[in-house]
PDB file of C-alpha atoms in Angstrom:
ATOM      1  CA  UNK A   1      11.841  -9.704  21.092  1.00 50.00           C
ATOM      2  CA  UNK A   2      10.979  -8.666  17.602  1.00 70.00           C
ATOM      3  CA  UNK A   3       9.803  -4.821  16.748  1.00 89.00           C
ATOM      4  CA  UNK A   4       8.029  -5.618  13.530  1.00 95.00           C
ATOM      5  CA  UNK A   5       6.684  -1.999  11.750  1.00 96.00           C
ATOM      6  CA  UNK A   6       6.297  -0.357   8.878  1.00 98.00           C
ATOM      7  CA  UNK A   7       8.379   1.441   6.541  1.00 98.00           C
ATOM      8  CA  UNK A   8       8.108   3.859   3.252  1.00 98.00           C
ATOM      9  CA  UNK A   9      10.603   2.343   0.849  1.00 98.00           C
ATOM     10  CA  UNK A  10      10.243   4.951  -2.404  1.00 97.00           C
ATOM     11  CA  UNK A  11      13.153   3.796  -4.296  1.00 97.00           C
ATOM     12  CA  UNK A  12      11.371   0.159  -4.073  1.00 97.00           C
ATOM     13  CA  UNK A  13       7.721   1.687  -4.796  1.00 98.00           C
ATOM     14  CA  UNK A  14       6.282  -0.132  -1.676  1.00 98.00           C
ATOM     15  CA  UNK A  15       5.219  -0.113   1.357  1.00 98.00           C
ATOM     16  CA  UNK A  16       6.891  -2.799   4.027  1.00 98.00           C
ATOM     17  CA  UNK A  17       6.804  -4.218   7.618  1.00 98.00           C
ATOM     18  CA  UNK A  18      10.402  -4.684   8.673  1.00 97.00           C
ATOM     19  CA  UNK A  19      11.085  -7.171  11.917  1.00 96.00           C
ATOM     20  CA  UNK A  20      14.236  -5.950  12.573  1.00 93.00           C
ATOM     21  CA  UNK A  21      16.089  -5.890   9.241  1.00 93.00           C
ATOM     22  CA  UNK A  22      14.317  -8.494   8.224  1.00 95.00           C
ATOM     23  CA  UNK A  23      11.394  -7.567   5.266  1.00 96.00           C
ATOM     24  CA  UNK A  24       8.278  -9.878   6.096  1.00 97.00           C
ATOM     25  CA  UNK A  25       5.643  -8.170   4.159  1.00 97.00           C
ATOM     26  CA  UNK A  26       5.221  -5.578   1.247  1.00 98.00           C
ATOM     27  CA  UNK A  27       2.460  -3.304  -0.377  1.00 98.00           C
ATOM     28  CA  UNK A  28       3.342  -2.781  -3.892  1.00 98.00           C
ATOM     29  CA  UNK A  29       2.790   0.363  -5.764  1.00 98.00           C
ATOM     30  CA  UNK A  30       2.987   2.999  -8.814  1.00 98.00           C
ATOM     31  CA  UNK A  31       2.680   6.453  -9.289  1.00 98.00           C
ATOM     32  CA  UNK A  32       0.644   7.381 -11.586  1.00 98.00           C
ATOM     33  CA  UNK A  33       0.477  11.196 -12.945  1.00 97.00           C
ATOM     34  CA  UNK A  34      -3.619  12.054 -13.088  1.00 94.00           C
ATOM     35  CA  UNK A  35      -4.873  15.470 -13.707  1.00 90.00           C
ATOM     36  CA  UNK A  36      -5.475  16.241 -10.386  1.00 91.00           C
ATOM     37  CA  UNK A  37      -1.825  15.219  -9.416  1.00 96.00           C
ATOM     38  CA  UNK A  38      -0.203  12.062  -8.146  1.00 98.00           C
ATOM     39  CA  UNK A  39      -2.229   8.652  -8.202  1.00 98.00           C
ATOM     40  CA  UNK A  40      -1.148   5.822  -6.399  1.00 98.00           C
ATOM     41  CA  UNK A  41      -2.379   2.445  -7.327  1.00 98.00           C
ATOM     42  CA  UNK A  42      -1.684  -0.180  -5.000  1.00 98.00           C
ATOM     43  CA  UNK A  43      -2.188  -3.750  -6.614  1.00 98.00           C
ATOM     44  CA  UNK A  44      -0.354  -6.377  -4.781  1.00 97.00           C
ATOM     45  CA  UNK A  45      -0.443  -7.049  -0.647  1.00 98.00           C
ATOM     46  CA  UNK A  46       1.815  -9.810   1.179  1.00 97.00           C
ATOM     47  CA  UNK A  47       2.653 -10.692   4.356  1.00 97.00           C
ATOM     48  CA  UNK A  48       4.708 -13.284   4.984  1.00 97.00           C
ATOM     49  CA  UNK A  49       3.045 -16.721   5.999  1.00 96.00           C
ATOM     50  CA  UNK A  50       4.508 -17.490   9.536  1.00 95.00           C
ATOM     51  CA  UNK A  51       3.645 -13.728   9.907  1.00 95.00           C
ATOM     52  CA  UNK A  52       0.051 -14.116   9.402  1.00 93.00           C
ATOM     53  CA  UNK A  53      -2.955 -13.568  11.414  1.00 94.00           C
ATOM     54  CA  UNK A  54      -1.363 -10.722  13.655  1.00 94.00           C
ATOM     55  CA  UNK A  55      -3.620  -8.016  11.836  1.00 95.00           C
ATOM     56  CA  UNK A  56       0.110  -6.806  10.591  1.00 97.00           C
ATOM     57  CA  UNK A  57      -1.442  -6.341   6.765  1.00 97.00           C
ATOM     58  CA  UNK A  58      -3.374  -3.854   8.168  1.00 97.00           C
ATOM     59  CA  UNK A  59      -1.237  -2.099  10.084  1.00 97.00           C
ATOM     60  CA  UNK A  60       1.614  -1.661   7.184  1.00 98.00           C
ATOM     61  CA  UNK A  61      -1.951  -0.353   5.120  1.00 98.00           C
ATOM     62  CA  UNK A  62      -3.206   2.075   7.048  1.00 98.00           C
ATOM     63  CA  UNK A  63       0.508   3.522   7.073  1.00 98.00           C
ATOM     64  CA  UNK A  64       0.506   3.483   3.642  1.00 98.00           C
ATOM     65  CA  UNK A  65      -3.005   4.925   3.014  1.00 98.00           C
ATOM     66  CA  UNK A  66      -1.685   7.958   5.409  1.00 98.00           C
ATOM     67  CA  UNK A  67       1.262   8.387   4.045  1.00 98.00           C
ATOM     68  CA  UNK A  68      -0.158   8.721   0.533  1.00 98.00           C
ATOM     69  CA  UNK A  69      -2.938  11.146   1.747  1.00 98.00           C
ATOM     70  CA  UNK A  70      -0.366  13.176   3.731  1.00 98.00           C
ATOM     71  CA  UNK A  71       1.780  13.413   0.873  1.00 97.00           C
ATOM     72  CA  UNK A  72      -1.041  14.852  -1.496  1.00 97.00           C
ATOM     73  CA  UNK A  73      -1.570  12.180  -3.207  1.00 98.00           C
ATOM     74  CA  UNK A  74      -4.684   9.851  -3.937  1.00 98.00           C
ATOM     75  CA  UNK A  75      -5.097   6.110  -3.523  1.00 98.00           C
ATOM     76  CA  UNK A  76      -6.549   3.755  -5.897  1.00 98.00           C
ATOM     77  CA  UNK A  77      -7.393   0.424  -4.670  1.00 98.00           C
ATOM     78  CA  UNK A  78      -6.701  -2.565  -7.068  1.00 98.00           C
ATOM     79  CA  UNK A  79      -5.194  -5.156  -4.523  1.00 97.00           C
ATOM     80  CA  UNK A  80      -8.013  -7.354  -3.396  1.00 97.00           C
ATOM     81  CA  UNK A  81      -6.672  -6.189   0.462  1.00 98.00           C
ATOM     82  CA  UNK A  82      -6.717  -2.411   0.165  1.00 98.00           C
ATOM     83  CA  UNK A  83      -9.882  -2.646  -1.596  1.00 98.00           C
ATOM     84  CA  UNK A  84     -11.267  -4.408   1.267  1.00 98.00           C
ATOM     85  CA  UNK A  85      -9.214  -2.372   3.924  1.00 98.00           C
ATOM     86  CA  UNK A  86     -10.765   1.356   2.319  1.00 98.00           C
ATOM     87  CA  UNK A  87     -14.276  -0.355   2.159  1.00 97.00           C
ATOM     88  CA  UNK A  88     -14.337  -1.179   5.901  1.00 97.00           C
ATOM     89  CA  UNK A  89     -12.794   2.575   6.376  1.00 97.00           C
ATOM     90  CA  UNK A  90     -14.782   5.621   5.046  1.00 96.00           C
ATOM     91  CA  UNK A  91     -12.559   7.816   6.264  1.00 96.00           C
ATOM     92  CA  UNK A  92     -10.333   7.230   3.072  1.00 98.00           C
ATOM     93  CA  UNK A  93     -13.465   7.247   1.221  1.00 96.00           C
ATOM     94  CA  UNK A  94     -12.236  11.125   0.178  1.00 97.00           C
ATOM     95  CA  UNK A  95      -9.083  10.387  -1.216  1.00 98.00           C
ATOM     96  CA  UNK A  96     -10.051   7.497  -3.489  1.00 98.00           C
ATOM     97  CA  UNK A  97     -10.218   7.054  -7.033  1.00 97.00           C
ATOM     98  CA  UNK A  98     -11.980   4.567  -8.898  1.00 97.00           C
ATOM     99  CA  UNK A  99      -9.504   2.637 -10.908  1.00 97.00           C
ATOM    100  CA  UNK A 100      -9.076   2.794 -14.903  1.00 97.00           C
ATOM    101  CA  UNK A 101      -7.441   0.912 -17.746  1.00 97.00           C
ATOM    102  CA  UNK A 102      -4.990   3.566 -18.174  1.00 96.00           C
ATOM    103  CA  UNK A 103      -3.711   2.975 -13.965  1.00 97.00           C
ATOM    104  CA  UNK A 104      -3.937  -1.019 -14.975  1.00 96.00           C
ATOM    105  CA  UNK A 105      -1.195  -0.332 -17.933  1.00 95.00           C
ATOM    106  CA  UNK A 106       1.546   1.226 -16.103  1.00 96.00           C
ATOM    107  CA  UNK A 107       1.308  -2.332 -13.710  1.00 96.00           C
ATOM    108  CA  UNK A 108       3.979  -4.959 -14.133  1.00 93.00           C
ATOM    109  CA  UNK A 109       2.950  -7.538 -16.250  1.00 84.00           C
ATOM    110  CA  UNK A 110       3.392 -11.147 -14.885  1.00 68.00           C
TER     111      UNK A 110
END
């Protein structure tokens, strides 16, 4: 029996749900440096397809949303998914900040 959950991988800059070893799903990230301290901007959310439909996305999110608040910093939603997940959530509501060109250039391209 598979224990799929998440895990912080820093040195990756993402988020990931591991099923034991196995990576089956990643939320992508970067640090940005705002002047209120770190930003993170999440902008890309998969899960893998024969994963899907087990509400696992938003499981490895919410760890990733509390991690990031726990950890000082503050989360801004570009992936289509967190956007979503924060609206439905107002307790992150708080922590957000509204993205800006300048978190959209440190993204990679392509």
């Amino acid at each position: 029996m598979s224990e799929i959950k998440p895990v912080f991988l820093p040195e990756r800059q993402r988020f990931a749900l591991d099923d034991n070893g196995k990576r089956i799903g990643a939320a992508h990230y970067r640090d940005y440096d705002g002047s209120d301290g770190v930003e993170r901007v999440f902008f890309h959310t998969t899960v893998d397809e024969e994963y899907g439909g087990q509400g696992l996305a938003s499981v490895m999110v919410k760890f990733a949303l509390e991690n990031t608040i726990s950890s000082g910093a503050k989360i801004v939603a570009v992936c289509p998914y967190v956007k979503g997940y924060v609206a439905k959530h107002p307790e992150y509501q708080a922590h957000l900040v509204q993205p800006a060109p300048s978190h959209l250039g440190i993204l990679p391209r392509g």
